[in-house]
Short mmCIF file of C-alpha atoms in Angstrom, two decimals:
data_model
loop_
_atom_site.label_atom_id
_atom_site.label_comp_id
_atom_site.label_asym_id
_atom_site.label_seq_id
_atom_site.Cartn_x
_atom_site.Cartn_y
_atom_site.Cartn_z
CA ALA O 1 -32.32 18.81 -24.50
CA PRO O 2 -30.08 18.92 -21.78
CA ALA O 3 -27.49 15.84 -21.30
CA LEU O 4 -23.80 15.11 -18.83
CA THR O 5 -21.38 12.55 -20.44
CA VAL O 6 -19.00 10.93 -17.43
CA THR O 7 -15.76 9.41 -18.23
CA LYS O 8 -13.22 7.65 -15.87
CA VAL O 9 -10.00 6.28 -16.53
CA SER O 10 -6.73 5.75 -14.28
CA ASP O 11 -2.93 6.04 -14.99
CA THR O 12 -2.68 2.46 -14.18
CA ALA O 13 -1.19 -0.94 -16.50
CA GLY O 14 -2.19 -4.30 -14.84
CA GLN O 15 -1.30 -5.08 -11.32
CA VAL O 16 -0.89 -2.62 -8.67
CA ALA O 17 1.91 -2.72 -5.40
CA ALA O 18 1.07 -1.14 -2.24
CA GLY O 19 3.08 2.16 -2.42
CA THR O 20 1.43 2.68 -5.37
CA THR O 21 -0.04 6.01 -6.47
CA ILE O 22 -3.27 5.76 -8.87
CA THR O 23 -4.09 8.59 -10.07
CA TYR O 24 -7.57 9.25 -11.41
CA THR O 25 -8.67 11.36 -14.40
CA PHE O 26 -12.17 12.08 -14.50
CA THR O 27 -14.46 14.19 -17.28
CA ALA O 28 -17.27 15.82 -17.88
CA THR O 29 -18.93 16.78 -21.00
CA ASN O 30 -21.93 19.10 -21.72
CA SER O 31 -23.23 16.53 -24.74
CA GLY O 32 -26.80 17.85 -24.31
CA ASN O 33 -27.99 21.44 -26.19
CA GLN O 34 -28.41 23.27 -22.74
CA THR O 35 -25.98 25.31 -20.36
CA LEU O 36 -25.18 23.94 -17.63
CA THR O 37 -24.36 25.31 -13.97
CA ALA O 38 -22.88 23.71 -10.58
CA VAL O 39 -21.34 20.87 -12.50
CA SER O 40 -19.30 18.79 -9.88
CA MET O 41 -17.94 15.67 -10.03
CA ALA O 42 -18.01 13.00 -7.21
CA ASP O 43 -16.53 8.82 -6.69
CA THR O 44 -17.75 5.66 -5.24
CA HIS O 45 -14.70 4.49 -4.01
CA ASP O 46 -14.68 0.97 -2.76
CA ALA O 47 -15.42 0.50 0.43
CA GLY O 48 -13.11 -2.56 1.30
CA ALA O 49 -9.76 -0.24 0.33
CA ALA O 50 -7.50 0.68 3.54
CA ASN O 51 -7.45 4.75 2.50
CA ALA O 52 -9.38 7.31 1.20
CA LEU O 53 -9.46 9.04 -2.27
CA SER O 54 -7.55 12.16 -2.26
CA THR O 55 -9.91 15.12 -3.20
CA ILE O 56 -11.18 15.56 -6.88
CA ALA O 57 -9.74 18.82 -7.30
CA PHE O 58 -9.46 20.53 -11.44
CA VAL O 59 -5.95 19.74 -13.22
CA ALA O 60 -4.44 22.94 -13.84
CA SER O 61 -6.42 24.22 -17.26
CA PRO O 62 -9.92 22.38 -16.32
CA LEU O 63 -11.82 23.19 -19.25
CA THR O 64 -11.63 22.26 -22.89
CA ASP O 65 -13.56 24.58 -24.73
CA VAL O 66 -15.14 24.43 -28.47
CA ALA O 67 -16.72 27.22 -30.66
CA PRO O 68 -18.52 29.32 -29.94
CA LEU O 69 -15.49 30.45 -27.49
CA LEU O 70 -15.54 31.55 -23.78
CA ASP O 71 -19.49 30.57 -22.56
CA SER O 72 -18.13 28.49 -20.50
CA THR O 73 -17.11 30.21 -17.12
CA ASP O 74 -15.84 29.55 -13.88
CA GLY O 75 -15.98 32.01 -10.36
CA GLY O 76 -13.01 29.54 -8.92
CA GLY O 77 -12.95 29.15 -4.86
CA ASP O 78 -13.94 25.26 -5.40
CA ASP O 79 -14.10 22.28 -7.54
CA VAL O 80 -17.83 23.15 -9.13
CA TRP O 81 -17.65 24.93 -12.30
CA ASP O 82 -20.00 27.23 -12.51
CA THR O 83 -21.42 27.48 -16.55
CA LEU O 84 -20.57 24.91 -19.12
CA ALA O 85 -21.97 25.54 -22.24
CA PRO O 86 -23.12 22.81 -24.67
CA GLY O 87 -20.06 20.80 -26.16
CA ASP O 88 -17.09 21.98 -23.69
CA THR O 89 -15.42 19.30 -20.99
CA ILE O 90 -14.27 19.65 -17.45
CA THR O 91 -11.62 17.87 -15.87
CA TRP O 92 -10.80 16.68 -12.91
CA GLN O 93 -8.17 14.48 -10.90
CA ALA O 94 -7.79 12.67 -7.69
CA THR O 95 -5.40 9.74 -6.60
CA TYR O 96 -5.91 6.55 -4.58
CA VAL O 97 -2.42 5.30 -2.44
CA VAL O 98 -2.47 1.35 -2.82
CA ALA O 99 -1.76 -0.24 1.04
CA VAL O 100 -0.57 -2.91 2.34
CA ALA O 101 -3.47 -4.06 4.10
CA ASP O 102 -5.65 -4.14 0.27
CA ILE O 103 -2.87 -6.49 -0.58
CA SER O 104 -3.62 -8.63 2.11
CA THR O 105 -7.42 -7.86 2.44
CA GLN O 106 -7.38 -8.17 -1.61
CA VAL O 107 -9.43 -5.21 -1.20
CA GLY O 108 -13.05 -6.60 0.27
CA GLY O 109 -12.18 -10.01 -1.04
CA ASP O 110 -12.09 -9.49 -4.65
CA GLY O 111 -8.78 -8.53 -5.88
CA THR O 112 -9.37 -5.36 -6.82
CA ILE O 113 -9.91 -1.88 -6.36
CA ASP O 114 -13.50 -0.45 -7.47
CA ASN O 115 -14.41 2.62 -7.61
CA THR O 116 -17.44 4.70 -9.98
CA ALA O 117 -17.51 8.95 -10.44
CA THR O 118 -20.81 10.57 -10.86
CA GLY O 119 -21.05 13.74 -12.61
CA SER O 120 -24.03 16.08 -11.65
CA ALA O 121 -25.04 19.45 -13.69
CA LEU O 122 -28.77 21.56 -13.18
CA ASP O 123 -30.69 22.67 -15.93
CA PRO O 124 -31.74 25.93 -16.58
CA LEU O 125 -34.67 25.26 -15.34
CA SER O 126 -32.67 23.71 -12.09
CA ALA O 127 -33.47 19.89 -12.20
CA ALA O 128 -31.03 17.83 -11.72
CA VAL O 129 -28.83 15.92 -14.64
CA ASN O 130 -26.38 13.15 -14.24
CA ASP O 131 -24.08 10.67 -15.38
CA SER O 132 -22.20 7.80 -14.26
CA SER O 133 -18.99 6.08 -15.83
CA PRO O 134 -18.66 2.37 -15.84
CA ALA O 135 -16.83 1.32 -12.88
CA VAL O 136 -13.13 1.01 -13.45
CA SER O 137 -11.59 -2.07 -11.16
CA ILE O 138 -7.87 -2.36 -11.00
CA PRO O 139 -6.10 -5.32 -9.49
CA VAL O 140 -3.83 -5.87 -6.39
CA ASP O 141 -1.45 -7.93 -6.67
CA ALA O 142 -1.24 -11.63 -5.37
CA ALA O 143 -0.34 -11.66 -1.69
CA ASN O 144 3.02 -13.05 -1.41
CA ALA O 145 3.62 -14.24 3.05
CA SER O 146 7.27 -14.95 3.04
CA LEU O 147 10.17 -14.50 4.42
CA LEU O 148 14.09 -13.94 4.67
CA MET O 149 16.07 -16.33 7.21
CA ALA O 150 20.11 -15.06 7.56
CA LYS O 151 22.55 -16.04 10.73
CA VAL O 152 26.23 -15.55 11.05
CA ALA O 153 28.61 -16.25 13.79
CA ASP O 154 31.33 -13.67 15.42
CA ASP O 155 33.63 -16.06 14.75
CA THR O 156 33.70 -19.10 12.06
CA THR O 157 38.07 -19.53 12.69
CA ASP O 158 39.02 -22.35 15.73
CA VAL O 159 37.10 -21.66 18.75
CA ILE O 160 39.01 -22.67 21.92
CA LEU O 161 37.28 -24.48 25.05
CA GLY O 162 35.16 -21.74 26.76
CA GLN O 163 34.98 -19.63 23.45
CA LEU O 164 31.73 -17.81 23.94
CA ILE O 165 30.23 -17.52 20.34
CA THR O 166 27.17 -14.66 19.95
CA TYR O 167 25.11 -15.33 16.75
CA THR O 168 23.41 -12.36 15.10
CA TYR O 169 19.78 -14.00 13.37
CA THR O 170 17.83 -11.30 10.68
CA ILE O 171 14.69 -12.36 9.66
CA THR O 172 13.64 -10.08 6.67
CA ASN O 173 9.91 -10.12 5.56
CA ASN O 174 10.88 -10.00 1.90
CA GLY O 175 7.01 -10.56 1.38
CA ASN O 176 4.52 -7.73 0.60
CA VAL O 177 1.74 -8.76 3.48
CA PRO O 178 2.10 -9.20 7.01
CA ILE O 179 3.08 -11.90 8.70
CA THR O 180 2.37 -12.98 12.33
CA ALA O 181 2.87 -14.81 15.64
CA ILE O 182 7.25 -14.95 14.24
CA SER O 183 9.56 -17.30 16.59
CA LEU O 184 13.05 -18.62 15.86
CA GLY O 185 14.66 -21.90 16.41
CA ASP O 186 18.64 -23.25 16.15
CA ILE O 187 18.92 -27.04 15.46
CA HIS O 188 22.20 -26.80 16.73
CA ASN O 189 24.97 -30.33 17.19
CA GLY O 190 27.21 -28.75 20.11
CA SER O 191 26.95 -30.80 23.49
CA GLY O 192 26.53 -27.70 25.01
CA PRO O 193 22.91 -25.75 26.05
CA ALA O 194 22.50 -24.81 21.95
CA PRO O 195 21.85 -21.51 21.13
CA ALA O 196 18.20 -20.17 22.22
CA PRO O 197 17.05 -17.17 19.69
CA ASP O 198 14.27 -15.54 20.72
CA ALA O 199 12.45 -13.33 18.14
CA ASP O 200 10.59 -11.62 21.46
CA ALA O 201 13.59 -9.76 22.07
CA ALA O 202 14.37 -8.89 19.08
CA THR O 203 16.00 -5.72 17.49
CA LEU O 204 13.42 -4.42 14.61
CA THR O 205 14.52 -2.60 11.56
CA ASP O 206 11.85 -0.42 10.48
CA ASN O 207 12.41 0.15 6.88
CA GLY O 208 8.34 1.42 5.60
CA THR O 209 5.60 3.02 7.67
CA PRO O 210 7.01 4.00 11.15
CA GLY O 211 5.22 1.45 13.57
CA ASP O 212 3.12 -0.76 11.38
CA SER O 213 5.65 -3.65 12.70
CA THR O 214 4.37 -4.62 16.15
CA ASN O 215 5.28 -6.67 19.26
CA PRO O 216 2.82 -5.51 21.92
CA SER O 217 2.47 -9.36 24.02
CA SER O 218 5.99 -10.07 25.43
CA GLY O 219 7.31 -13.22 26.54
CA ASP O 220 5.43 -16.01 24.01
CA ASN O 221 9.12 -16.28 21.88
CA GLN O 222 7.10 -14.90 19.47
CA TRP O 223 7.50 -11.75 17.47
CA ASP O 224 3.56 -10.22 17.01
CA THR O 225 3.68 -8.64 13.28
CA LEU O 226 5.89 -8.13 10.99
CA ALA O 227 4.91 -5.65 7.94
CA PRO O 228 6.89 -5.99 4.39
CA GLY O 229 10.33 -4.92 4.43
CA ASP O 230 11.07 -5.09 8.14
CA VAL O 231 13.94 -6.54 9.53
CA LEU O 232 13.92 -8.09 13.18
CA THR O 233 17.49 -9.54 14.35
CA VAL O 234 17.86 -11.27 17.23
CA THR O 235 21.60 -12.61 18.93
CA ALA O 236 22.15 -15.73 20.94
CA THR O 237 25.56 -17.32 22.16
CA TYR O 238 27.07 -20.90 22.84
CA THR O 239 30.10 -22.24 25.18
CA VAL O 240 32.15 -24.25 23.64
CA THR O 241 32.68 -27.67 25.68
CA GLN O 242 35.24 -29.79 26.28
CA SER O 243 33.42 -32.81 24.44
CA ASP O 244 33.12 -30.18 21.22
CA ILE O 245 36.87 -30.68 21.35
CA ASP O 246 36.70 -34.01 21.87
CA ASN O 247 34.30 -35.05 18.94
CA LEU O 248 35.92 -32.34 16.95
CA GLN O 249 32.50 -30.69 16.69
#
């Protein structure tokens, strides 16, 4: 009665954020009464996931050997266990790094990263012996689109006629998903031409994955895509008029 029993668990609890490394642990136990050979592990990883699962590799000491001892053997060189005796267990691990795209797409629409492990082996007559674990579902953080806006002037003291005031605007994506088509306006009570901050001309501070904030379209007064954690810096100027002084603006 050849048999294989497969389990799979993750090291996570609750929702996972972008950048989280999930470690999966897989076990295959010879739960039958015949020696099995060529014991391997595979995983059907969520098709909606943005990244790939790492190689499923043996842990440092993959064999859990129950009596009689030393009846399970492996020649090494791969992550397939050569001979697994009844009652013995082999353990593998693999990792997955949660991507920003997993949060923004909610990994295929159900809000979870789902996958199922399948162990395979051969009995003494070279017939296939397989078993699959229950699906492991890991929820991802809810998408939170958010911008943080700040504005400062280079001179907050009393200004004089003709003085040029430079305003600096910073826009931070403090959410967990990319934000697109970012524009910037300024409600200004000066009597002269109002500051005209142009998000299209912003300077980018890239705090996350390099290259994930992009602005391929120019001339539209918008920054195209700002990734979580990244910051845009824009400047605009205003020249103090006589009317501003006369009206104590």
